[in-house]
Amino acid sequence: MTEQHTPAKLATRMSRAIRDEITALILARGLRSGDPLPTETELVEALGVSRNSIREALKALQALDIVEIRHGYGTYVGRLSLDPLADGLTFRALHDIGRDLRSMEEILEVREALEAALIRRVAATVPEEDLAALDEVTRRMSERAKAGDTFAEEDREFHEILYRSLNNALVTQLLRAFWDVFHRVNHRLGVTDPNPVLTARRHRAIVTALRKRDVARAEHAMEEHFRNLDARVAQLRTP
């Protein structure tokens, strides 16, 4: 059976092909984040397509953070972040809530699996300077919790410091993406931490285990931390 090539399908394939050509050009020239791309005119000549097709392809690549369009200045290689992933996961979770919580549960499951593996890697090797930084963050968490405040930014900072000794930028970006999704959904739906004092204490338990270089205790402390997040997801259940 022959596939029908409708005008819409052909246009989609053409747009994808142009995007592929532009990304191939970025790779071939070894361009880095912040480097300028050729002008629209140069891209039209190089790829042999219309100016409008180039503009549409650049807009699509901008949505993926592959390029950045600075109006009046030109087009540059983007930050290549995982922001589009976080945006997509946030929409998916919000779209599904009301029918079920599976999307949010899946996000937490993936994040927990990632952090469970990472905490084992850093438990015995986390440097003293990072432990000191974690001490400071958890101190601020405790102060804010005792004052009846939440501490979302401190929480983000805690998890980034926790694994920075791995020197893995992708780990940092993935954790930030999952963290952003969870907190965006909670904020959108008005869900708050039911017990910030307990949450601060569970973060402190992780640091205590790390100071003892106790891998098993660190893993257990991380598991307890995620049980607290599970409780927050449970608040999203409709009566």
C-alpha positions as a LaTeX table, in Angstrom:
\begin{tabular}{lrrr}
\hline
Residue & $x$ (\AA) & $y$ (\AA) & $z$ (\AA) \\
\hline
Met1 & 0.00 & 0.00 & 0.00 \\
Thr2 & 1.54 & 3.29 & $-1.14$ \\
Glu3 & 1.89 & 6.04 & 1.47 \\
Gln4 & $-0.05$ & 9.16 & 0.57 \\
His5 & 2.13 & 12.27 & 0.48 \\
Thr6 & $-0.29$ & 15.08 & 1.28 \\
Pro7 & 0.86 & 18.71 & 0.98 \\
Ala8 & 0.94 & 18.95 & 4.79 \\
Lys9 & 3.16 & 15.87 & 5.08 \\
Leu10 & 5.48 & 17.11 & 2.36 \\
Ala11 & 5.75 & 20.51 & 4.07 \\
Thr12 & 6.54 & 18.83 & 7.40 \\
Arg13 & 9.24 & 16.68 & 5.80 \\
Met14 & 10.73 & 19.71 & 4.06 \\
Ser15 & 10.78 & 21.69 & 7.32 \\
Arg16 & 12.46 & 18.81 & 9.13 \\
Ala17 & 15.02 & 18.46 & 6.34 \\
Ile18 & 15.88 & 22.16 & 6.56 \\
Arg19 & 16.26 & 21.92 & 10.34 \\
Asp20 & 18.57 & 18.95 & 9.86 \\
Glu21 & 20.63 & 20.93 & 7.35 \\
Ile22 & 21.02 & 23.83 & 9.77 \\
Thr23 & 22.02 & 21.58 & 12.68 \\
Ala24 & 24.45 & 19.76 & 10.38 \\
Leu25 & 25.97 & 23.12 & 9.48 \\
Ile26 & 26.40 & 23.97 & 13.19 \\
Leu27 & 28.16 & 20.68 & 13.79 \\
Ala28 & 30.31 & 20.87 & 10.66 \\
Arg29 & 31.56 & 24.35 & 11.57 \\
Gly30 & 32.12 & 23.43 & 15.21 \\
Leu31 & 29.95 & 26.29 & 16.43 \\
Arg32 & 29.48 & 26.63 & 20.18 \\
Ser33 & 26.73 & 28.09 & 22.34 \\
Gly34 & 26.60 & 31.84 & 21.70 \\
Asp35 & 28.39 & 31.67 & 18.34 \\
Pro36 & 26.65 & 33.46 & 15.44 \\
Leu37 & 25.00 & 31.48 & 12.67 \\
Pro38 & 25.19 & 32.53 & 9.01 \\
Thr39 & 22.68 & 35.23 & 8.08 \\
Glu40 & 19.28 & 34.37 & 6.60 \\
Thr41 & 20.57 & 35.37 & 3.17 \\
Glu42 & 23.60 & 33.10 & 3.53 \\
Leu43 & 21.40 & 30.20 & 4.66 \\
Val44 & 19.02 & 30.72 & 1.74 \\
Glu45 & 21.94 & 30.57 & $-0.68$ \\
Ala46 & 23.64 & 27.64 & 1.06 \\
Leu47 & 20.51 & 25.47 & 1.36 \\
Gly48 & 18.70 & 26.58 & $-1.79$ \\
Val49 & 15.33 & 27.17 & $-0.09$ \\
Ser50 & 13.11 & 30.18 & 0.49 \\
Arg51 & 13.67 & 32.80 & 3.17 \\
Asn52 & 10.32 & 31.92 & 4.73 \\
Ser53 & 11.36 & 28.24 & 4.98 \\
Ile54 & 14.58 & 29.27 & 6.72 \\
Arg55 & 12.67 & 31.44 & 9.18 \\
Glu56 & 10.22 & 28.66 & 10.03 \\
Ala57 & 13.07 & 26.20 & 10.57 \\
Leu58 & 14.91 & 28.65 & 12.83 \\
Lys59 & 11.76 & 29.22 & 14.90 \\
Ala60 & 11.40 & 25.46 & 15.37 \\
Leu61 & 15.05 & 25.16 & 16.41 \\
Gln62 & 14.65 & 28.09 & 18.80 \\
Ala63 & 11.81 & 26.20 & 20.53 \\
Leu64 & 14.32 & 23.39 & 21.14 \\
Asp65 & 16.94 & 25.86 & 22.46 \\
Ile66 & 19.27 & 24.86 & 19.63 \\
Val67 & 19.34 & 28.37 & 18.25 \\
Glu68 & 18.58 & 31.79 & 19.71 \\
Ile69 & 17.05 & 34.49 & 17.54 \\
Arg70 & 18.06 & 37.97 & 18.69 \\
His71 & 15.87 & 40.33 & 16.72 \\
Gly72 & 17.91 & 43.09 & 15.17 \\
Tyr73 & 21.18 & 41.28 & 15.88 \\
Gly74 & 21.05 & 37.89 & 14.19 \\
Thr75 & 20.79 & 34.23 & 15.08 \\
Tyr76 & 23.13 & 32.41 & 17.41 \\
Val77 & 23.68 & 28.88 & 18.68 \\
Gly78 & 21.38 & 28.45 & 21.69 \\
Arg79 & 22.13 & 27.34 & 25.23 \\
Leu80 & 21.33 & 23.71 & 24.31 \\
Ser81 & 19.52 & 23.33 & 27.63 \\
Leu82 & 16.84 & 20.86 & 28.68 \\
Asp83 & 14.24 & 23.63 & 29.16 \\
Pro84 & 12.09 & 22.27 & 26.30 \\
Leu85 & 12.03 & 18.88 & 28.05 \\
Ala86 & 10.87 & 20.50 & 31.29 \\
Asp87 & 8.20 & 22.46 & 29.42 \\
Gly88 & 6.88 & 19.33 & 27.72 \\
Leu89 & 6.84 & 17.26 & 30.90 \\
Thr90 & 5.10 & 20.07 & 32.82 \\
Phe91 & 2.33 & 20.28 & 30.22 \\
Arg92 & 1.98 & 16.49 & 30.15 \\
Ala93 & 1.61 & 16.31 & 33.93 \\
Leu94 & $-0.91$ & 19.17 & 34.08 \\
His95 & $-2.85$ & 17.69 & 31.17 \\
Asp96 & $-3.13$ & 14.28 & 32.86 \\
Ile97 & $-3.97$ & 15.49 & 36.37 \\
Gly98 & $-7.70$ & 15.22 & 36.93 \\
Arg99 & $-7.81$ & 11.82 & 35.28 \\
Asp100 & $-4.86$ & 10.24 & 37.05 \\
Leu101 & $-1.50$ & 11.08 & 38.59 \\
Arg102 & 0.56 & 8.63 & 36.61 \\
Ser103 & 2.58 & 11.29 & 34.79 \\
Met104 & 3.67 & 12.91 & 38.05 \\
Glu105 & 4.40 & 9.53 & 39.59 \\
Glu106 & 6.52 & 8.59 & 36.57 \\
Ile107 & 8.52 & 11.81 & 36.85 \\
Leu108 & 9.25 & 11.09 & 40.52 \\
Glu109 & 10.13 & 7.46 & 39.76 \\
Val110 & 12.69 & 8.51 & 37.14 \\
Arg111 & 14.17 & 11.18 & 39.39 \\
Glu112 & 14.35 & 8.79 & 42.35 \\
Ala113 & 16.06 & 6.09 & 40.25 \\
Leu114 & 18.59 & 8.67 & 39.03 \\
Glu115 & 19.35 & 10.06 & 42.48 \\
Ala116 & 19.52 & 6.60 & 44.08 \\
Ala117 & 22.28 & 5.69 & 41.65 \\
Leu118 & 24.05 & 9.04 & 42.03 \\
Ile119 & 24.03 & 9.07 & 45.83 \\
Arg120 & 25.86 & 5.74 & 45.80 \\
Arg121 & 28.55 & 7.26 & 43.59 \\
Val122 & 29.16 & 10.34 & 45.72 \\
Ala123 & 28.54 & 8.96 & 49.23 \\
Ala124 & 32.13 & 7.89 & 49.86 \\
Thr125 & 33.86 & 10.60 & 47.84 \\
Val126 & 31.96 & 13.89 & 48.25 \\
Pro127 & 34.60 & 16.56 & 49.02 \\
Glu128 & 34.69 & 18.48 & 52.28 \\
Glu129 & 33.95 & 21.78 & 50.56 \\
Asp130 & 30.69 & 20.35 & 49.20 \\
Leu131 & 29.76 & 18.97 & 52.61 \\
Ala132 & 30.32 & 22.43 & 54.07 \\
Ala133 & 28.09 & 23.94 & 51.38 \\
Leu134 & 25.41 & 21.32 & 52.09 \\
Asp135 & 25.63 & 22.16 & 55.80 \\
Glu136 & 24.99 & 25.81 & 54.98 \\
Val137 & 22.03 & 25.05 & 52.72 \\
Thr138 & 20.39 & 22.73 & 55.24 \\
Arg139 & 20.92 & 25.36 & 57.96 \\
Arg140 & 18.96 & 27.85 & 55.84 \\
Met141 & 16.29 & 25.22 & 55.19 \\
Ser142 & 15.85 & 24.66 & 58.92 \\
Glu143 & 15.65 & 28.37 & 59.65 \\
Arg144 & 13.02 & 28.94 & 57.00 \\
Ala145 & 11.03 & 25.86 & 58.07 \\
Lys146 & 10.98 & 26.99 & 61.72 \\
Ala147 & 9.71 & 30.37 & 60.54 \\
Gly148 & 6.87 & 28.63 & 58.68 \\
Asp149 & 8.34 & 29.32 & 55.25 \\
Thr150 & 9.08 & 27.00 & 52.33 \\
Phe151 & 12.53 & 26.75 & 50.79 \\
Ala152 & 12.23 & 25.79 & 47.13 \\
Glu153 & 15.42 & 27.53 & 46.02 \\
Glu154 & 17.44 & 25.99 & 48.83 \\
Asp155 & 16.08 & 22.59 & 47.83 \\
Arg156 & 17.22 & 23.08 & 44.24 \\
Glu157 & 20.63 & 24.26 & 45.44 \\
Phe158 & 20.97 & 21.25 & 47.77 \\
His159 & 20.53 & 18.68 & 45.00 \\
Glu160 & 22.86 & 20.50 & 42.62 \\
Ile161 & 25.63 & 20.77 & 45.22 \\
Leu162 & 25.10 & 17.12 & 46.18 \\
Tyr163 & 26.31 & 15.83 & 42.81 \\
Arg164 & 28.54 & 18.60 & 41.50 \\
Ser165 & 31.70 & 16.66 & 42.34 \\
Leu166 & 30.72 & 14.25 & 39.54 \\
Asn167 & 31.46 & 17.10 & 37.10 \\
Asn168 & 28.60 & 15.97 & 34.85 \\
Ala169 & 26.68 & 18.86 & 33.29 \\
Leu170 & 23.98 & 16.56 & 31.93 \\
Val171 & 23.23 & 15.23 & 35.42 \\
Thr172 & 22.80 & 18.79 & 36.66 \\
Gln173 & 20.51 & 19.70 & 33.78 \\
Leu174 & 18.39 & 16.55 & 34.12 \\
Leu175 & 17.91 & 17.03 & 37.85 \\
Arg176 & 17.07 & 20.68 & 37.29 \\
Ala177 & 14.50 & 19.72 & 34.63 \\
Phe178 & 12.78 & 17.18 & 36.89 \\
Trp179 & 12.91 & 19.61 & 39.82 \\
Asp180 & 11.39 & 22.38 & 37.70 \\
Val181 & 8.53 & 20.16 & 36.51 \\
Phe182 & 7.64 & 19.02 & 40.02 \\
His183 & 7.65 & 22.51 & 41.48 \\
Arg184 & 5.89 & 24.14 & 38.52 \\
Val185 & 3.03 & 21.65 & 38.78 \\
Asn186 & 2.80 & 22.06 & 42.54 \\
His187 & 2.83 & 25.86 & 42.24 \\
Arg188 & 0.21 & 25.84 & 39.48 \\
Leu189 & $-2.11$ & 23.67 & 41.58 \\
Gly190 & $-1.40$ & 25.33 & 44.90 \\
Val191 & 0.24 & 22.28 & 46.47 \\
Thr192 & 2.63 & 23.06 & 49.33 \\
Asp193 & 4.94 & 21.05 & 51.54 \\
Pro194 & 2.74 & 19.78 & 54.41 \\
Asn195 & 5.69 & 19.53 & 56.80 \\
Pro196 & 8.70 & 21.72 & 55.90 \\
Val197 & 10.39 & 21.00 & 59.25 \\
Leu198 & 10.38 & 17.26 & 58.45 \\
Thr199 & 11.61 & 17.96 & 54.91 \\
Ala200 & 14.53 & 20.00 & 56.25 \\
Arg201 & 15.32 & 17.22 & 58.72 \\
Arg202 & 15.39 & 14.62 & 55.94 \\
His203 & 17.82 & 16.73 & 53.93 \\
Arg204 & 19.99 & 17.02 & 57.05 \\
Ala205 & 19.90 & 13.21 & 57.42 \\
Ile206 & 21.40 & 12.87 & 53.94 \\
Val207 & 24.29 & 15.17 & 54.86 \\
Thr208 & 24.86 & 13.35 & 58.15 \\
Ala209 & 25.17 & 10.04 & 56.29 \\
Leu210 & 27.56 & 11.58 & 53.78 \\
Arg211 & 29.77 & 12.92 & 56.58 \\
Lys212 & 30.03 & 9.38 & 57.96 \\
Arg213 & 30.81 & 8.07 & 54.44 \\
Asp214 & 27.99 & 5.60 & 55.05 \\
Val215 & 26.66 & 4.57 & 51.62 \\
Ala216 & 23.77 & 2.44 & 52.92 \\
Arg217 & 22.64 & 5.16 & 55.32 \\
Ala218 & 22.84 & 7.78 & 52.58 \\
Glu219 & 20.69 & 5.62 & 50.29 \\
His220 & 18.12 & 5.13 & 53.05 \\
Ala221 & 18.04 & 8.86 & 53.79 \\
Met222 & 17.43 & 9.59 & 50.11 \\
Glu223 & 14.60 & 7.04 & 50.03 \\
Glu224 & 12.99 & 8.77 & 53.01 \\
His225 & 13.32 & 12.10 & 51.24 \\
Phe226 & 11.38 & 10.76 & 48.26 \\
Arg227 & 8.62 & 9.40 & 50.51 \\
Asn228 & 8.07 & 13.03 & 51.49 \\
Leu229 & 7.70 & 13.95 & 47.80 \\
Asp230 & 5.26 & 11.06 & 47.31 \\
Ala231 & 3.11 & 12.55 & 50.07 \\
Arg232 & 3.01 & 15.83 & 48.19 \\
Val233 & 1.88 & 14.11 & 45.01 \\
Ala234 & $-0.88$ & 12.45 & 47.01 \\
Gln235 & $-2.32$ & 15.92 & 47.68 \\
Leu236 & $-3.12$ & 16.15 & 43.97 \\
Arg237 & $-5.63$ & 13.32 & 44.18 \\
Thr238 & $-9.15$ & 14.53 & 43.63 \\
Pro239 & $-11.71$ & 13.48 & 46.26 \\
\hline
\end{tabular}
